[in-house]
PDB file of C-alpha atoms and ligand atoms in Angstrom:
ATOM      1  CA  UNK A 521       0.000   0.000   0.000  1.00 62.00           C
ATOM      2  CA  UNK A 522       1.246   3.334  -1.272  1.00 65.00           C
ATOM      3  CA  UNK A 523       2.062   5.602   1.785  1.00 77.00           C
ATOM      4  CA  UNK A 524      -0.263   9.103   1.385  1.00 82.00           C
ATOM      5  CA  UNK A 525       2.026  12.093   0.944  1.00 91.00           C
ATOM      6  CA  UNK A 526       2.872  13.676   4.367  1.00 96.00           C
ATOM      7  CA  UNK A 527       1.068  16.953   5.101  1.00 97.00           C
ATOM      8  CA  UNK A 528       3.367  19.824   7.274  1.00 97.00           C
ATOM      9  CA  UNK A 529       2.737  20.377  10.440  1.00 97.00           C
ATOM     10  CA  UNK A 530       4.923  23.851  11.815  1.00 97.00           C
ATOM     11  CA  UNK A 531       7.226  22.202   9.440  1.00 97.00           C
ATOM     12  CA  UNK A 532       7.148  18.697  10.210  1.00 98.00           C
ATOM     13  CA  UNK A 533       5.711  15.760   8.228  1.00 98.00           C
ATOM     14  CA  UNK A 534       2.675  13.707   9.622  1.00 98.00           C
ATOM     15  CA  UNK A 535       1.105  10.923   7.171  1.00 98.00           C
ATOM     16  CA  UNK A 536      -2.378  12.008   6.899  1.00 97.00           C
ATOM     17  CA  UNK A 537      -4.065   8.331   7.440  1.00 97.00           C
ATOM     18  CA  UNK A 538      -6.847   6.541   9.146  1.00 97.00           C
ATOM     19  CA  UNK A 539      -5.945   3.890  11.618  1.00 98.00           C
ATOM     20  CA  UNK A 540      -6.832   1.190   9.592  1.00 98.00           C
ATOM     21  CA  UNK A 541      -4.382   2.470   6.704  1.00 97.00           C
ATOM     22  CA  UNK A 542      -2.045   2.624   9.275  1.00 98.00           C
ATOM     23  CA  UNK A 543      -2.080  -0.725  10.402  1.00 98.00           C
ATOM     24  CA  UNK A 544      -2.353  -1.406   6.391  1.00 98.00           C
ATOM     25  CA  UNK A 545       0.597   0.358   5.815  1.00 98.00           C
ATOM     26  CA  UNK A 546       2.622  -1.319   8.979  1.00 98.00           C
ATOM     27  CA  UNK A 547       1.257  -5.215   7.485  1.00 98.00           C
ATOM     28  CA  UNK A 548       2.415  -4.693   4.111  1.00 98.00           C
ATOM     29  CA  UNK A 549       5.918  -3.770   5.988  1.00 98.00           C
ATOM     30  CA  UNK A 550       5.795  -7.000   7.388  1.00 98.00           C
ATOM     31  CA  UNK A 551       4.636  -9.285   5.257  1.00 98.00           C
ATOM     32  CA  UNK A 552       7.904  -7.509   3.048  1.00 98.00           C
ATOM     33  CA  UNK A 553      10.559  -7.568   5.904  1.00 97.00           C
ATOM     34  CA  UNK A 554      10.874  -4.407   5.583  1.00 98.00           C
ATOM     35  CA  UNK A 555      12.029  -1.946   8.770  1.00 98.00           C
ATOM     36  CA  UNK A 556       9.388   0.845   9.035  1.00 98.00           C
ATOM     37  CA  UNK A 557      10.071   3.502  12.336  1.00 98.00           C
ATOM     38  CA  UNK A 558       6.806   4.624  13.378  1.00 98.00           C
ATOM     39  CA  UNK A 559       6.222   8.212  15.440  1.00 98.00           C
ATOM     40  CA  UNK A 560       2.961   8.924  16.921  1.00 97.00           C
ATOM     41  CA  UNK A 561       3.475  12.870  16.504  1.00 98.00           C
ATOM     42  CA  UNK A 562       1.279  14.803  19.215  1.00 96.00           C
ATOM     43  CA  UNK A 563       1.578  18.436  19.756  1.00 96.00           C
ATOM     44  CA  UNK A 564       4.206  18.089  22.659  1.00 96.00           C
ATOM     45  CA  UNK A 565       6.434  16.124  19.925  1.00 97.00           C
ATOM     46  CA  UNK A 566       6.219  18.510  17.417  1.00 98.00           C
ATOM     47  CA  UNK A 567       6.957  21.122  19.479  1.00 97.00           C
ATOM     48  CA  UNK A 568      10.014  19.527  20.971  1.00 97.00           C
ATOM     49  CA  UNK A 569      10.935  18.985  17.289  1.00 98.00           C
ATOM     50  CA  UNK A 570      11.079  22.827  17.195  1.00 97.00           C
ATOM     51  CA  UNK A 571      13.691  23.459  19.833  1.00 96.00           C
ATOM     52  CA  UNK A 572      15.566  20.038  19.408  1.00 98.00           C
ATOM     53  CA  UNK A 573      17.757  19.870  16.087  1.00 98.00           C
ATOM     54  CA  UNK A 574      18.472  16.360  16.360  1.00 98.00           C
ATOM     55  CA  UNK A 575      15.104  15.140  17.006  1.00 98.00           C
ATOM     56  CA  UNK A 576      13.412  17.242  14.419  1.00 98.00           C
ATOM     57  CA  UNK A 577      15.972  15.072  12.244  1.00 98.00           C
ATOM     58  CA  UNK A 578      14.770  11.504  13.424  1.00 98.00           C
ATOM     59  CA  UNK A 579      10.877  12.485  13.295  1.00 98.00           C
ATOM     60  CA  UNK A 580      10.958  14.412   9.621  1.00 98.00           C
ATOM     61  CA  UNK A 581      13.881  12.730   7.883  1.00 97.00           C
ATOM     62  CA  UNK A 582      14.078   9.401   9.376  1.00 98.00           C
ATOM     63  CA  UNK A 583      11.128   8.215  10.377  1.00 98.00           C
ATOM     64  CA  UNK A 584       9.246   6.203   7.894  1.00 98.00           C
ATOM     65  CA  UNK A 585       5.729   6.970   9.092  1.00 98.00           C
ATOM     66  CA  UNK A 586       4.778  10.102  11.357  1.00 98.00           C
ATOM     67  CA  UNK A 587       0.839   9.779  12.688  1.00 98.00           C
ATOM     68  CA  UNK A 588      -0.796  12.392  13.608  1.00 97.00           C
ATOM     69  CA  UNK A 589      -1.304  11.546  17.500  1.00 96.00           C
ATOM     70  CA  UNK A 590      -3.500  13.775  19.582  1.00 91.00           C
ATOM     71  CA  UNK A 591      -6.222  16.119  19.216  1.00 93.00           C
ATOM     72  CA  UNK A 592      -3.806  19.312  18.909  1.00 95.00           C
ATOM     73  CA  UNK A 593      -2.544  17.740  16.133  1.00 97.00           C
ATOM     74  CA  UNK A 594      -5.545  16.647  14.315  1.00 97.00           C
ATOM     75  CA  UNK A 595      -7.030  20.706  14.776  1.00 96.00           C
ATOM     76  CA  UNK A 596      -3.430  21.826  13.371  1.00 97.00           C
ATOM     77  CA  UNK A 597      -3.205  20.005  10.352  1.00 97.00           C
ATOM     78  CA  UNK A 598      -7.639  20.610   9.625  1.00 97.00           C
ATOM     79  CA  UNK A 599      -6.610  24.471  10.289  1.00 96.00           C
ATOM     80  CA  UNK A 600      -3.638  24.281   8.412  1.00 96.00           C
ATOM     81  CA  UNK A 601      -5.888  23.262   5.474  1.00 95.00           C
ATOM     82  CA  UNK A 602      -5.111  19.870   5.143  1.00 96.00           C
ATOM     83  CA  UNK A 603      -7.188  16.788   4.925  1.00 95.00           C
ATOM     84  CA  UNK A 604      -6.388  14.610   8.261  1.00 97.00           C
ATOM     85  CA  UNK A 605      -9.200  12.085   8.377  1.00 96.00           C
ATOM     86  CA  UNK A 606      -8.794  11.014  12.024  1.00 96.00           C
ATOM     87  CA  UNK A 607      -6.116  10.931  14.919  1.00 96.00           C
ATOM     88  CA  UNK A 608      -3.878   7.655  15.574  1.00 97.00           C
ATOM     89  CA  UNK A 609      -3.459   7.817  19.046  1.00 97.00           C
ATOM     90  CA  UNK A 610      -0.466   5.958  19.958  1.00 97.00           C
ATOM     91  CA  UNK A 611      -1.792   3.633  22.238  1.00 97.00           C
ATOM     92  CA  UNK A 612      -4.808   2.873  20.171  1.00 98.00           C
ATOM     93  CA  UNK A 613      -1.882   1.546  17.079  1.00 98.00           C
ATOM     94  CA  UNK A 614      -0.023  -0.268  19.618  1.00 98.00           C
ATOM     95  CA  UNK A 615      -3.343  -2.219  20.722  1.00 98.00           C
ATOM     96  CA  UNK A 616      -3.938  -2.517  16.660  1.00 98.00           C
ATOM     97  CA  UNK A 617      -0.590  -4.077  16.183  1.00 98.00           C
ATOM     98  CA  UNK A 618      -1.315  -6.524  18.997  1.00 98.00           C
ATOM     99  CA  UNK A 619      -4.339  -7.762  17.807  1.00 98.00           C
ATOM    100  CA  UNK A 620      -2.594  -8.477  14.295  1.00 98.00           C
ATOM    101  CA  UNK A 621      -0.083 -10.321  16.433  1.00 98.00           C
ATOM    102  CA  UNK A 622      -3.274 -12.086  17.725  1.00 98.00           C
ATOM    103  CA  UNK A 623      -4.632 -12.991  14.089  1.00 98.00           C
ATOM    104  CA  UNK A 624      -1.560 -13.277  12.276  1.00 98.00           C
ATOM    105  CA  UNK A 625       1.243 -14.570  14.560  1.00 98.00           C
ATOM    106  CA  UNK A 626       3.470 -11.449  14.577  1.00 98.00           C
ATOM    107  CA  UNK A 627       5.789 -11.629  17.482  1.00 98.00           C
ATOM    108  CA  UNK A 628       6.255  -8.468  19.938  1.00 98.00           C
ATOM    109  CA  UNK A 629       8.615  -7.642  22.426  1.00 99.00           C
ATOM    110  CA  UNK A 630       8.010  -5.177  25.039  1.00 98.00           C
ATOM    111  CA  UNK A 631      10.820  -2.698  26.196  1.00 98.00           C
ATOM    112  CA  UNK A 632      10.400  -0.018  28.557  1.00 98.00           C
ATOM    113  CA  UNK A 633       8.374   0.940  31.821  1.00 98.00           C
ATOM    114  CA  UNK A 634      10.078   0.731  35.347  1.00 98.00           C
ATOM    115  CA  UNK A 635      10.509  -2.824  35.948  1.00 98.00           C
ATOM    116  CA  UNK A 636       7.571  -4.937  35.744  1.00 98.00           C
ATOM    117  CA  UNK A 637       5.319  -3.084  34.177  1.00 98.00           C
ATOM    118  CA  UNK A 638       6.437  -4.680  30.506  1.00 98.00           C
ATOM    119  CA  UNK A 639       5.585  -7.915  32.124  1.00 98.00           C
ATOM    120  CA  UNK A 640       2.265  -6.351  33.799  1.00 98.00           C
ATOM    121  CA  UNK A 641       1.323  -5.187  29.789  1.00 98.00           C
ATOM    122  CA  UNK A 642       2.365  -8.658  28.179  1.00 98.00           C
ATOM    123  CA  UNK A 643       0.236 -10.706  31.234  1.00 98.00           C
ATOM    124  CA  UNK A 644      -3.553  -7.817  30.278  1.00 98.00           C
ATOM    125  CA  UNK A 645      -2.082  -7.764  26.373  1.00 98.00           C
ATOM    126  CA  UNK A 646      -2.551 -11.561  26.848  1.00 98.00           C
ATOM    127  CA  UNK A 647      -5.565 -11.432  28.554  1.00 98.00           C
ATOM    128  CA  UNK A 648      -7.498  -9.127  26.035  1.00 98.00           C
ATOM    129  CA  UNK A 649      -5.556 -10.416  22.389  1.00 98.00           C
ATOM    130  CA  UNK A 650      -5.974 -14.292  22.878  1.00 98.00           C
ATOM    131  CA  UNK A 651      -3.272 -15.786  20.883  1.00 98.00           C
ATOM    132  CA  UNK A 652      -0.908 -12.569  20.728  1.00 98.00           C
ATOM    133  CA  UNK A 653       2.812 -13.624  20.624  1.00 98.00           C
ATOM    134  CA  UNK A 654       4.940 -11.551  23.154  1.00 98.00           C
ATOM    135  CA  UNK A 655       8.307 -13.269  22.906  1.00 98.00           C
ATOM    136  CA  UNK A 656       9.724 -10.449  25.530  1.00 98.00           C
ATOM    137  CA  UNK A 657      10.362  -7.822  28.140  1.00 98.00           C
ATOM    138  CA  UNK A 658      12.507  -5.843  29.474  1.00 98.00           C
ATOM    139  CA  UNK A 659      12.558  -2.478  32.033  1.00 98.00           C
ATOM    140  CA  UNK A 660      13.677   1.039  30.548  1.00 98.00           C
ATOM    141  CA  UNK A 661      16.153   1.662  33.063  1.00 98.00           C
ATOM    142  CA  UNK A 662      19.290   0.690  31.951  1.00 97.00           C
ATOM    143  CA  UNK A 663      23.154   1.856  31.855  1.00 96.00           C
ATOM    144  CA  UNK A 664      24.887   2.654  28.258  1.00 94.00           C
ATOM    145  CA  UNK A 665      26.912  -0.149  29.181  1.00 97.00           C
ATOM    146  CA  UNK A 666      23.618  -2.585  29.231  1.00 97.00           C
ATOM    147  CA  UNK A 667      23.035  -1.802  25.992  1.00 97.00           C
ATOM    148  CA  UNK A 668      24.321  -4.023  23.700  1.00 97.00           C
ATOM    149  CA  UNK A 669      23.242  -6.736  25.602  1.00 98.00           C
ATOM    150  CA  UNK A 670      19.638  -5.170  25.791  1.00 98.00           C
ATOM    151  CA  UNK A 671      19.808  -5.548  21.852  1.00 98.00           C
ATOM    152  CA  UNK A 672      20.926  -8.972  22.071  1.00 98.00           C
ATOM    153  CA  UNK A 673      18.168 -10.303  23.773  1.00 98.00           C
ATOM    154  CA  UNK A 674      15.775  -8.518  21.682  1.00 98.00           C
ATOM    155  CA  UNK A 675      17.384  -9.478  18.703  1.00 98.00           C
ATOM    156  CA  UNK A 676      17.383 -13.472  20.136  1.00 98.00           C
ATOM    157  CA  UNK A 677      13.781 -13.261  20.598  1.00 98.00           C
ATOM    158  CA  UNK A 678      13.276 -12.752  17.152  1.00 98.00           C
ATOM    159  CA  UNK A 679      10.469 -10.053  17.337  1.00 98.00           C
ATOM    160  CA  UNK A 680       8.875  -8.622  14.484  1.00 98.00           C
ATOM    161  CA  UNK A 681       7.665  -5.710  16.192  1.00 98.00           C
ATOM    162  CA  UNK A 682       9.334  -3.753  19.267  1.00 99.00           C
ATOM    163  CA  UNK A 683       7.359  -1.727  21.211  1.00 99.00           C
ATOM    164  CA  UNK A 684       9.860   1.003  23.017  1.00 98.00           C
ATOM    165  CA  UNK A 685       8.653   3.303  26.378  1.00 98.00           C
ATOM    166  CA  UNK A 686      11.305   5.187  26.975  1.00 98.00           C
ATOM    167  CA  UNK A 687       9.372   8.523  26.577  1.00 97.00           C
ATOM    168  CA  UNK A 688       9.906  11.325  23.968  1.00 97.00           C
ATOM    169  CA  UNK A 689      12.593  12.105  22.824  1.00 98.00           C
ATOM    170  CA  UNK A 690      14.440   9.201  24.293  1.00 98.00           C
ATOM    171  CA  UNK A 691      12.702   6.246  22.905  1.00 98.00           C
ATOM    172  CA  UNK A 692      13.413   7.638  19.747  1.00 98.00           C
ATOM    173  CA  UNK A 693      17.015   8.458  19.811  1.00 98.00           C
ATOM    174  CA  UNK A 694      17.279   4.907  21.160  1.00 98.00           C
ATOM    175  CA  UNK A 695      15.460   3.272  17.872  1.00 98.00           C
ATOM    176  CA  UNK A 696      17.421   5.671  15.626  1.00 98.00           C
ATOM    177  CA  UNK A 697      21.000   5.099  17.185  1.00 98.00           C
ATOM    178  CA  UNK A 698      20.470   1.232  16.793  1.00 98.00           C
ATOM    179  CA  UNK A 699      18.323   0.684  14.501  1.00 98.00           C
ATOM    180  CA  UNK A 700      20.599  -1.100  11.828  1.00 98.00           C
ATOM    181  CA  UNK A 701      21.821  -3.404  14.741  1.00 98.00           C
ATOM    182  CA  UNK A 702      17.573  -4.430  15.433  1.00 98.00           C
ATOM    183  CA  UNK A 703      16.422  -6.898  13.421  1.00 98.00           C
ATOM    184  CA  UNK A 704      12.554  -6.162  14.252  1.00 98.00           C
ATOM    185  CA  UNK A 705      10.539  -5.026  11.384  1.00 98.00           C
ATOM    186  CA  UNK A 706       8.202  -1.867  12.809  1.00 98.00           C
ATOM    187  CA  UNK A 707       9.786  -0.112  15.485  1.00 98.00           C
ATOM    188  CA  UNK A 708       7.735   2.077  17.418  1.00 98.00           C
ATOM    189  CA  UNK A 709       7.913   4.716  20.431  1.00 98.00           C
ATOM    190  CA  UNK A 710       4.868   4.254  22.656  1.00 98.00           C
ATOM    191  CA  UNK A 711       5.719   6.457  25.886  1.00 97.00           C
ATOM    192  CA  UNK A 712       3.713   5.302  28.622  1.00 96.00           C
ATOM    193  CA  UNK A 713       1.026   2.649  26.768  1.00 98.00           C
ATOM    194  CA  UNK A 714       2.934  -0.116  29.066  1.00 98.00           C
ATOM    195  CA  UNK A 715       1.460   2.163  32.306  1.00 97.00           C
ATOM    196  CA  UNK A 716      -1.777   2.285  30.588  1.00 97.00           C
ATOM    197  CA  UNK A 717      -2.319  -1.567  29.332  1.00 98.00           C
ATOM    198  CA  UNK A 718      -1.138  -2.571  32.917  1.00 98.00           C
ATOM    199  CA  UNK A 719      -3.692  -0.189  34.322  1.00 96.00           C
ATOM    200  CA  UNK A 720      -0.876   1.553  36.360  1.00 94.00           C
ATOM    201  CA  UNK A 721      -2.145   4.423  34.683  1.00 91.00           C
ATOM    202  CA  UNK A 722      -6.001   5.464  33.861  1.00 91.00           C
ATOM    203  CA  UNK A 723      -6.383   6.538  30.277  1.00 91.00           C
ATOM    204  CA  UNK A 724      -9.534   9.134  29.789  1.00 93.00           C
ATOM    205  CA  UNK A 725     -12.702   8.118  29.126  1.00 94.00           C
ATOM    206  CA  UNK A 726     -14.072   7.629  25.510  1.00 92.00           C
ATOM    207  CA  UNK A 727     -16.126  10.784  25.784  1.00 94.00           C
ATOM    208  CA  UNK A 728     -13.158  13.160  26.688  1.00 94.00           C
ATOM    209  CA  UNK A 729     -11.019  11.322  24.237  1.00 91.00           C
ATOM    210  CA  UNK A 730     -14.231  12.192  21.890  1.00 90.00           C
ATOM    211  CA  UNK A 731     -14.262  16.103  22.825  1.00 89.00           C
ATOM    212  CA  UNK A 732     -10.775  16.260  22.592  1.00 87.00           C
ATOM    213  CA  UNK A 733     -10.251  16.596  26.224  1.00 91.00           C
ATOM    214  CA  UNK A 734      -7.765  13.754  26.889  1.00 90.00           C
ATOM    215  CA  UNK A 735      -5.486  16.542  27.449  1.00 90.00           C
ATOM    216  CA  UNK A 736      -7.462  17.760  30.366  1.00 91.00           C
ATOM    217  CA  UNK A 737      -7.657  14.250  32.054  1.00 93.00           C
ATOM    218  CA  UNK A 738      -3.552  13.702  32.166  1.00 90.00           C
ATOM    219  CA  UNK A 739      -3.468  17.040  33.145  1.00 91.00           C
ATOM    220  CA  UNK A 740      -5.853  15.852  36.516  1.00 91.00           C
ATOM    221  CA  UNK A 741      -4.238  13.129  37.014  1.00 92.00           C
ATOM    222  CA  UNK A 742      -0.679  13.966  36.692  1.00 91.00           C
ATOM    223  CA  UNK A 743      -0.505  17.329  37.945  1.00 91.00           C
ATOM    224  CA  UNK A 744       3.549  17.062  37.238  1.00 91.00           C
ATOM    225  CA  UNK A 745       2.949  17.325  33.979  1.00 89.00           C
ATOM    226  CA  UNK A 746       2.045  20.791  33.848  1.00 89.00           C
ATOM    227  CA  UNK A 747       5.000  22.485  32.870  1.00 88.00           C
ATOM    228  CA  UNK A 748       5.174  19.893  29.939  1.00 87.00           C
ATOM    229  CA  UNK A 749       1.629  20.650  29.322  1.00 88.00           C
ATOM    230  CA  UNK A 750       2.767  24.459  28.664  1.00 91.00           C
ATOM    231  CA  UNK A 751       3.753  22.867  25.352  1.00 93.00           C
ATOM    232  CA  UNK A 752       0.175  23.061  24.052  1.00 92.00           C
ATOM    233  CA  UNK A 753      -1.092  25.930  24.428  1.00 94.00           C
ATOM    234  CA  UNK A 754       2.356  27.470  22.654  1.00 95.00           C
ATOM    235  CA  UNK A 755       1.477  25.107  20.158  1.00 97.00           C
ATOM    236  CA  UNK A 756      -1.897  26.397  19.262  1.00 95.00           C
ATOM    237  CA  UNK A 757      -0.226  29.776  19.373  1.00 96.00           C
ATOM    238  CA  UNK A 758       2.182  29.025  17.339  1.00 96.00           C
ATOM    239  CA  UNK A 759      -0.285  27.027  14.567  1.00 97.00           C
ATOM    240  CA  UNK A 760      -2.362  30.539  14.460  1.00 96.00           C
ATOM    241  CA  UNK A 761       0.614  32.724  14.158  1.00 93.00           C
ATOM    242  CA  UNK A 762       1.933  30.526  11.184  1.00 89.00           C
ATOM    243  CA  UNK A 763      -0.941  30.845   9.293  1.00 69.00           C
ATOM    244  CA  UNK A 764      -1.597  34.430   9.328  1.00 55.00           C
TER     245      UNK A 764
HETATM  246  N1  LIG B1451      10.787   5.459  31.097  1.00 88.50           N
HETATM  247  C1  LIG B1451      11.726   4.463  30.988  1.00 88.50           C
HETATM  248  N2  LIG B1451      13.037   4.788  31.069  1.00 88.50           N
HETATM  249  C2  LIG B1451      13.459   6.054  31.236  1.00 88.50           C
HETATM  250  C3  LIG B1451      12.497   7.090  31.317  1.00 88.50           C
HETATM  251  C4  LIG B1451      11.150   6.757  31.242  1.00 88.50           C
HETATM  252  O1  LIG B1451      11.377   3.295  30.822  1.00 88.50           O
HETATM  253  O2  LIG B1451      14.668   6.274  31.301  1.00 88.50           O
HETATM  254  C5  LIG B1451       9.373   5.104  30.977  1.00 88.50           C
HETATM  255  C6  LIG B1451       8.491   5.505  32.136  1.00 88.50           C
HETATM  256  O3  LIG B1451       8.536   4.500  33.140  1.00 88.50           O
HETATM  257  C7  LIG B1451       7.129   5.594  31.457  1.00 88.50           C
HETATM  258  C8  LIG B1451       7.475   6.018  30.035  1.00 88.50           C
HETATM  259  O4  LIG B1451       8.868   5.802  29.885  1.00 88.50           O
HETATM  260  O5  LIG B1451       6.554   4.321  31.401  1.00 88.50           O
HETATM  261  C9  LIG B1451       7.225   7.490  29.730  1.00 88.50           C
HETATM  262  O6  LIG B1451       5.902   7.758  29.834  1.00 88.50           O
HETATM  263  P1  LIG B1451       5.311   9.203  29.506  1.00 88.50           P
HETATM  264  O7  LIG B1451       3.869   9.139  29.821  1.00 88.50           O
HETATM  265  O8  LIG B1451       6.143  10.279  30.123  1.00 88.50           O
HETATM  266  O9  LIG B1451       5.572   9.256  27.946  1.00 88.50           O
HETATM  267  P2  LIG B1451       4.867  10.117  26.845  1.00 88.50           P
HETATM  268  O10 LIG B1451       3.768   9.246  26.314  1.00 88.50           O
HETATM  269  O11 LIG B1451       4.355  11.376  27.471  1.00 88.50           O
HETATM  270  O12 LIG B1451       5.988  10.326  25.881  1.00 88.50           O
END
């Protein structure tokens, strides 16, 4: 399946597709052996891809497939004139990919979390996707010096996809710096999803994820985040004043 032409976004590219091209997209890579690095892009990424030089590189020159994650997104690219038919939420493509691991046999390896949580994912992922193939886990806190051996194990599993929750921007320096030495097909940056499947962490409620609100909710929840959160509203900002 031909991949649509990315739209701009303050100047970086999202792929403006549906979930279920998405998923389409991420099969055909499969089925080909072919490596595809995927970026859910939400407003806080593209922003950070504004003040970071090396991760604006990774997310518009060498990523093979940018989604537009996140309602701030979505509204940017409609405002910005361009045709985005939905969002692809990060988590929701993760839970896609698992269920085609379900139906198809696609192996997944889980990497990320503080430890136990990967394993707390795989045990619900197992629970909800009878059949899904999770051939391993393993905790993002690690020393440089673990590394190589970190890839070894994922590489002796044999996965076809790997699933990294590292957070942005780390998870995907990580995938850049090595991804010649993985042999997994899609490779894919899912921030906290692990906290989420594992119910460590609540996601919001259809409705607010409906109204665009899911914002709001990890805002509630994680009050922390607030300074981070400062991202969006700049965004929005930023969108308007780019368009004038
Ligand atoms: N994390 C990790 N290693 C690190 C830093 C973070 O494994 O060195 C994990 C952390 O435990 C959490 C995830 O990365 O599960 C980051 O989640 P967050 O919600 O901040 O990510 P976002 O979706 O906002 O990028």
């Amino acid at each position: 399946m031909q991949i649509k032409e990315p739209v701009k976004i303050l100047g970086v590219p999202v792929h403006p597709l549906t979930m279920d091209e998405s998923v389409a997209v991420l099969e055909t890579k499969l089925v080909h052996k072919e490596q595809a690095f995927v970026v859910t892009a939400n407003a806080e990424i593209i922003m950070m891809c504004q003040k970071d030089k090396e991760y604006n590189t990774i997310v518009s020159e060498q990523a093979d497939l940018v989604l537009p994650d996140g309602a701030g997104a979505v509204w940017a690219g409609r405002y910005l004139g361009y045709n985005i038919p939905e969002r692809v939420a990060g988590f929701d493509l993760y839970n896609r990919l698992l269920q085609l691991s379900a139906t198809k046999g696609y192996k997944a390896y889980f990497f990320g979390g503080a430890p136990g949580v990967a394993e707390a994912a795989k045990n619900k992922a197992e629970e909800l996707y009878p059949g899904v193939k999770i051939v391993g886990c393993r905790n993002g806190f690690f020393k440089d010096s673990e590394e190589d051996t970190i890839i070894q194990d994922i590489n002796t599993a044999a996965p076809d996809m790997l699933f990294v929750a590292l957070g942005a921007p780390k998870q995907e320096k990580w995938l850049i710096k090595n991804r010649e030495k993985l042999q997994a097909k899609i490779l894919m940056g899912i921030g906290g999803s692990f906290d989420v499947l594992a119910g460590k962490m609540e996601r919001a409620p259809k409705w607010m994820q409906d109204s665009s609100l899911e914002w709001a909710f990890r805002l509630y929840k994680q009050p922390s985040r607030f300074m981070r959160m400062l991202a969006l509203p700049k965004f929005v900002l930023k969108v308007l004043f780019s368009h004038k």
